[in-house]
Amino acid sequence: MRSLLTFFFISLIFITSCGGGSEVAIQDGSSSAPEFARTSEDPGDAGARQAPESSRSVSLDTSLQTSPTARKVIRNAELTLESDDPEKTQKQVSAIAESKGGFVTETQQSSSDRRGTARDTILVSLRVPADKFAETVEETRRTAGRVVFENIKGQDVTEEFIDIEARLKAHRALEDQFLEIMKRANTVADALNVQRELANVRAEIEKIEGRKRFLEDQVSLSTIKLRIQTPAAISASGADFGQRLVEAVSTGFDAALGFVLGMVTVVIALIPFLVFICLPILLVLRYFWKRLKRRRTAAAIIKDELVEVSE
């Protein structure tokens, strides 16, 4: 009986120990399973995490590789040309501009009235497409015998153009908002207030659009201003010298006569000032001076009489 009880307790202890070991193994397995799951899922998670980053980098690269905004540059030129026949050169320049799709906007012609230095001058303003600007300037140079002066300049208005586009977009969005508000206006006063604000916004939009059209016109068409003149006349003949001497004397006489006439004009202009301001002041000063002089004279006479009496 005692041996049976001893076997029973030993068996119970053995079963308990086996159950604890299996439980420990199960706990160990349960604790290691998630780690395995996590380790098995790490590559996928890393790929999942890397996927958005790669997509972001791709989109960023794409945005960086997009073509930039086209530059808006206003190109103008000023040239002074010498030609023996300015009228012929002017016709050639006009034909060049028309062949490039441009046109002449202004023409002025003048001639010197001094016979010793006669010089004809023609001023021409051209508008040509911007993409034909360099070709037109180059061909214009060839029409003259000599290029005296040349100035080519460009003004970059890209920043202003972008600013105008942003302002225009913002004002149009504001216009749409005011239109929506007007639809919801319940009273006449509210509708009038919204209409007034809407009119101000539309006026600003018209102003911005006008500036935009001006810039687009200046960018699309370049301006070339030409001064075509004959070469300076250089002559050392005696007749020409005598003529120029006569002209110099005449010019000096005119200058002297102009100076005299200017002085006469100044004097005549000062007469009212002298009569109505200076003359009254002079008379008042003269009156007080005489009065003071009389007082001094009377005092001197009295002093002399007192001296005589005392003697």
Coordinates of C-alpha atoms in Angstrom, one line a residue:
M1 CA 0.0 0.0 0.0
R2 CA 2.8 2.3 1.0
S3 CA 4.6 1.5 -2.2
L4 CA 1.6 2.3 -4.3
L5 CA 1.2 5.7 -2.7
T6 CA 4.9 6.4 -3.3
F7 CA 4.5 5.4 -7.0
F8 CA 1.4 7.6 -7.3
F9 CA 3.2 10.7 -6.0
I10 CA 6.2 10.1 -8.2
S11 CA 4.0 9.7 -11.2
L12 CA 2.1 12.9 -10.3
I13 CA 5.4 14.8 -9.9
F14 CA 6.6 13.5 -13.2
I15 CA 3.4 14.5 -15.0
T16 CA 3.5 17.9 -13.4
S17 CA 7.0 18.5 -14.4
C18 CA 6.3 17.3 -18.0
G19 CA 3.3 19.6 -18.2
G20 CA 5.4 22.6 -16.9
G21 CA 8.1 21.8 -19.5
S22 CA 5.6 21.7 -22.3
E23 CA 4.0 24.9 -21.1
V24 CA 7.4 26.5 -21.0
A25 CA 8.0 25.3 -24.5
I26 CA 4.7 26.6 -25.6
Q27 CA 5.4 29.9 -24.0
D28 CA 8.8 30.0 -25.7
G29 CA 7.2 29.1 -29.0
S30 CA 4.6 31.7 -28.6
S31 CA 7.2 34.3 -27.7
S32 CA 9.4 33.4 -30.6
A33 CA 6.6 33.1 -33.2
P34 CA 5.8 36.8 -33.3
E35 CA 9.5 37.5 -33.6
F36 CA 9.6 35.2 -36.6
A37 CA 6.6 36.7 -38.0
R38 CA 8.1 40.1 -37.6
T39 CA 11.3 39.1 -39.1
S40 CA 9.6 37.4 -41.9
E41 CA 7.5 40.6 -42.5
D42 CA 10.5 43.0 -42.2
P43 CA 11.5 42.8 -45.9
G44 CA 7.9 43.4 -47.0
D45 CA 7.5 46.3 -44.6
A46 CA 10.8 47.8 -45.7
G47 CA 9.7 47.5 -49.3
A48 CA 6.3 49.0 -48.4
R49 CA 8.1 51.8 -46.6
Q50 CA 10.5 52.4 -49.4
A51 CA 7.8 52.4 -52.1
P52 CA 6.3 55.8 -51.1
E53 CA 9.7 57.2 -50.8
S54 CA 10.7 56.0 -54.2
S55 CA 7.4 57.3 -55.6
R56 CA 8.0 60.6 -53.9
S57 CA 11.5 60.8 -55.3
V58 CA 10.2 60.0 -58.8
S59 CA 7.5 62.6 -58.6
L60 CA 10.1 65.2 -57.3
D61 CA 12.5 64.3 -60.1
T62 CA 9.7 64.6 -62.6
S63 CA 8.7 68.0 -61.3
L64 CA 12.3 69.2 -61.4
Q65 CA 12.7 67.9 -64.9
T66 CA 9.7 69.8 -66.2
S67 CA 10.4 72.5 -68.7
P68 CA 10.8 76.0 -67.0
T69 CA 8.6 79.0 -67.9
A70 CA 9.6 80.6 -71.2
R71 CA 11.6 83.8 -70.6
K72 CA 9.8 87.0 -71.4
V73 CA 12.4 89.5 -72.8
I74 CA 11.7 92.8 -74.4
R75 CA 14.4 93.5 -77.0
N76 CA 15.0 97.0 -78.5
A77 CA 17.7 98.5 -80.6
E78 CA 18.9 102.0 -81.5
L79 CA 21.2 102.6 -84.5
T80 CA 22.7 105.7 -86.1
L81 CA 23.7 105.1 -89.7
E82 CA 25.6 107.2 -92.2
S83 CA 24.4 107.0 -95.8
D84 CA 25.0 109.2 -98.9
D85 CA 21.3 108.8 -99.8
P86 CA 19.2 108.6 -96.6
E87 CA 15.9 108.3 -98.5
K88 CA 17.1 105.2 -100.4
T89 CA 18.4 103.6 -97.1
Q90 CA 15.1 104.4 -95.5
K91 CA 13.2 102.6 -98.2
Q92 CA 15.5 99.6 -98.0
V93 CA 15.1 99.4 -94.2
S94 CA 11.3 99.6 -94.6
A95 CA 11.4 96.8 -97.1
I96 CA 13.5 94.6 -94.8
A97 CA 11.0 95.2 -91.9
E98 CA 8.0 94.2 -94.1
S99 CA 9.8 91.1 -95.4
K100 CA 10.3 90.0 -91.8
G101 CA 6.6 90.5 -90.9
G102 CA 7.1 93.9 -89.3
F103 CA 6.1 97.4 -90.1
V104 CA 7.1 101.1 -89.9
T105 CA 5.5 103.0 -87.0
E106 CA 7.1 106.5 -87.5
T107 CA 9.2 108.4 -89.9
Q108 CA 10.7 111.9 -89.5
Q109 CA 12.8 113.8 -92.0
S110 CA 14.9 117.0 -91.4
S111 CA 17.6 119.0 -93.1
S112 CA 20.1 121.4 -91.7
D113 CA 19.6 125.1 -92.7
R114 CA 23.3 125.9 -92.5
R115 CA 24.8 125.7 -95.9
G116 CA 28.3 125.2 -94.6
T117 CA 27.3 122.0 -92.8
A118 CA 24.4 120.6 -94.8
R119 CA 23.2 117.3 -93.3
D120 CA 20.0 115.4 -94.1
T121 CA 18.6 113.2 -91.3
I122 CA 15.8 110.7 -91.3
L123 CA 14.4 109.1 -88.1
V124 CA 12.6 105.7 -88.6
S125 CA 10.9 103.5 -86.0
L126 CA 10.3 99.8 -86.8
R127 CA 8.4 97.0 -85.1
V128 CA 9.5 93.5 -86.1
P129 CA 8.7 90.0 -84.6
A130 CA 11.0 89.1 -81.7
D131 CA 12.3 86.0 -83.5
K132 CA 13.4 88.1 -86.5
F133 CA 15.0 90.8 -84.4
A134 CA 18.7 89.7 -84.8
E135 CA 18.2 89.2 -88.6
T136 CA 16.6 92.6 -89.1
V137 CA 19.4 94.4 -87.2
E138 CA 22.1 92.6 -89.2
E139 CA 20.5 93.4 -92.5
T140 CA 19.9 97.0 -91.5
R141 CA 23.6 97.4 -90.8
R142 CA 24.4 96.4 -94.4
T143 CA 22.2 99.1 -95.9
A144 CA 24.4 101.9 -94.6
G145 CA 28.0 102.9 -95.4
R146 CA 28.9 103.2 -91.7
V147 CA 27.4 102.4 -88.3
V148 CA 28.0 105.4 -86.1
F149 CA 26.2 104.3 -83.0
E150 CA 24.5 101.0 -82.0
N151 CA 22.7 100.1 -78.7
I152 CA 20.9 96.8 -78.3
K153 CA 19.2 96.2 -74.9
G154 CA 16.9 93.6 -73.4
Q155 CA 14.6 93.8 -70.5
D156 CA 13.6 90.6 -68.7
V157 CA 9.9 90.9 -67.6
T158 CA 9.4 87.2 -66.7
E159 CA 9.0 88.0 -63.0
E160 CA 6.5 90.7 -63.7
F161 CA 4.6 88.5 -66.1
I162 CA 4.4 85.7 -63.5
D163 CA 3.2 88.2 -60.9
I164 CA 0.5 89.4 -63.3
E165 CA -0.7 85.9 -64.0
A166 CA -1.0 85.2 -60.2
R167 CA -2.8 88.5 -59.6
L168 CA -5.2 87.8 -62.4
K169 CA -5.9 84.3 -61.2
A170 CA -6.6 85.6 -57.7
H171 CA -8.9 88.4 -58.8
R172 CA -10.9 86.0 -61.1
A173 CA -11.3 83.7 -58.1
L174 CA -12.5 86.6 -56.0
E175 CA -14.9 87.6 -58.8
D176 CA -16.4 84.1 -58.8
Q177 CA -16.8 84.3 -55.0
F178 CA -18.6 87.6 -55.2
L179 CA -20.9 86.2 -57.9
E180 CA -21.8 83.3 -55.6
I181 CA -22.4 85.7 -52.7
M182 CA -24.7 87.8 -54.9
K183 CA -26.8 84.8 -55.6
R184 CA -27.3 84.3 -51.9
A185 CA -28.0 88.0 -51.1
N186 CA -31.3 88.4 -49.3
T187 CA -31.7 92.2 -49.3
V188 CA -31.2 94.9 -51.8
A189 CA -28.5 96.6 -49.7
D190 CA -26.5 93.4 -49.6
A191 CA -26.8 93.0 -53.3
L192 CA -25.7 96.6 -53.9
N193 CA -22.7 96.2 -51.6
V194 CA -21.7 93.0 -53.4
Q195 CA -22.2 94.6 -56.8
R196 CA -20.0 97.5 -55.8
E197 CA -17.2 95.2 -54.7
L198 CA -17.6 93.2 -57.8
A199 CA -17.2 96.3 -60.0
N200 CA -14.0 97.2 -58.2
V201 CA -12.6 93.6 -58.7
R202 CA -13.6 93.7 -62.4
A203 CA -11.9 97.1 -62.9
E204 CA -8.7 95.7 -61.3
I205 CA -9.0 92.7 -63.6
E206 CA -9.2 95.0 -66.7
K207 CA -6.2 96.9 -65.5
I208 CA -4.1 93.8 -65.0
E209 CA -5.2 92.4 -68.4
G210 CA -4.2 95.7 -70.0
R211 CA -0.8 95.5 -68.5
K212 CA -0.5 91.9 -69.6
R213 CA -1.5 92.7 -73.2
F214 CA 1.1 95.5 -73.2
L215 CA 3.9 93.2 -72.1
E216 CA 2.9 90.5 -74.6
D217 CA 2.9 93.1 -77.4
Q218 CA 6.3 94.4 -76.3
V219 CA 7.7 90.9 -76.0
S220 CA 6.3 89.6 -79.3
L221 CA 7.4 92.7 -81.3
S222 CA 10.8 94.3 -80.9
T223 CA 11.4 98.0 -81.6
I224 CA 14.2 99.3 -83.7
K225 CA 14.9 103.0 -83.9
L226 CA 17.1 104.3 -86.7
R227 CA 18.8 107.6 -87.3
I228 CA 19.9 107.8 -90.9
Q229 CA 22.1 110.8 -91.7
T230 CA 24.4 112.0 -94.4
P231 CA 28.2 112.1 -93.7
A232 CA 29.4 115.4 -92.2
A233 CA 30.5 117.8 -94.9
I234 CA 34.2 118.7 -94.6
S235 CA 35.5 121.5 -96.9
A236 CA 38.5 123.8 -96.7
S237 CA 37.7 126.0 -99.7
G238 CA 38.0 129.8 -99.3
A239 CA 34.4 130.4 -100.4
D240 CA 33.1 128.0 -97.8
F241 CA 35.3 129.6 -95.2
G242 CA 34.0 133.0 -96.0
Q243 CA 30.4 131.8 -95.9
R244 CA 31.0 130.2 -92.5
L245 CA 32.7 133.4 -91.3
V246 CA 29.7 135.5 -92.3
E247 CA 27.4 133.0 -90.6
A248 CA 29.5 133.2 -87.4
V249 CA 29.3 137.1 -87.4
S250 CA 25.6 136.9 -88.0
T251 CA 25.2 134.4 -85.2
G252 CA 27.3 136.6 -82.8
F253 CA 25.2 139.7 -83.8
D254 CA 22.0 137.8 -83.1
A255 CA 23.4 136.7 -79.7
A256 CA 24.3 140.3 -78.8
L257 CA 20.9 141.6 -79.9
G258 CA 19.2 138.9 -77.9
F259 CA 21.2 140.0 -74.8
V260 CA 20.2 143.6 -75.2
L261 CA 16.5 142.7 -75.8
G262 CA 16.7 140.5 -72.7
M263 CA 18.0 143.4 -70.5
V264 CA 15.3 145.7 -71.8
T265 CA 12.7 143.1 -71.0
V266 CA 14.1 142.8 -67.4
V267 CA 14.0 146.6 -66.9
I268 CA 10.5 146.9 -68.2
A269 CA 9.4 144.0 -65.9
L270 CA 11.0 145.8 -62.9
I271 CA 9.2 149.1 -63.4
P272 CA 6.0 148.1 -61.6
F273 CA 8.0 146.8 -58.7
L274 CA 10.1 150.0 -58.5
V275 CA 7.0 152.2 -58.7
F276 CA 4.6 150.5 -56.4
I277 CA 7.0 149.1 -53.8
C278 CA 10.4 150.7 -53.8
L279 CA 9.3 154.3 -54.4
P280 CA 6.8 154.4 -51.4
I281 CA 9.5 152.8 -49.1
L282 CA 12.0 155.5 -50.3
L283 CA 9.6 158.3 -49.6
V284 CA 8.8 157.1 -46.1
L285 CA 12.5 156.7 -45.3
R286 CA 13.1 160.2 -46.7
Y287 CA 10.3 161.7 -44.5
F288 CA 11.7 160.1 -41.3
W289 CA 15.2 161.2 -42.2
K290 CA 14.2 164.8 -42.6
R291 CA 12.3 164.8 -39.4
L292 CA 15.2 163.4 -37.5
K293 CA 17.5 165.9 -39.1
R294 CA 15.2 168.8 -38.0
R295 CA 15.3 167.5 -34.4
R296 CA 19.0 167.4 -34.4
T297 CA 19.2 170.9 -35.9
A298 CA 16.8 172.3 -33.2
A299 CA 18.8 170.6 -30.5
A300 CA 22.0 172.1 -31.8
I301 CA 20.5 175.7 -31.9
I302 CA 19.2 175.4 -28.3
K303 CA 22.6 174.2 -27.2
D304 CA 24.3 177.1 -28.9
E305 CA 21.9 179.6 -27.3
L306 CA 22.5 178.1 -23.8
V307 CA 26.2 178.5 -24.3
E308 CA 25.9 182.1 -25.3
V309 CA 23.6 182.8 -22.3
S310 CA 26.0 181.2 -19.9
E311 CA 28.9 183.3 -21.3

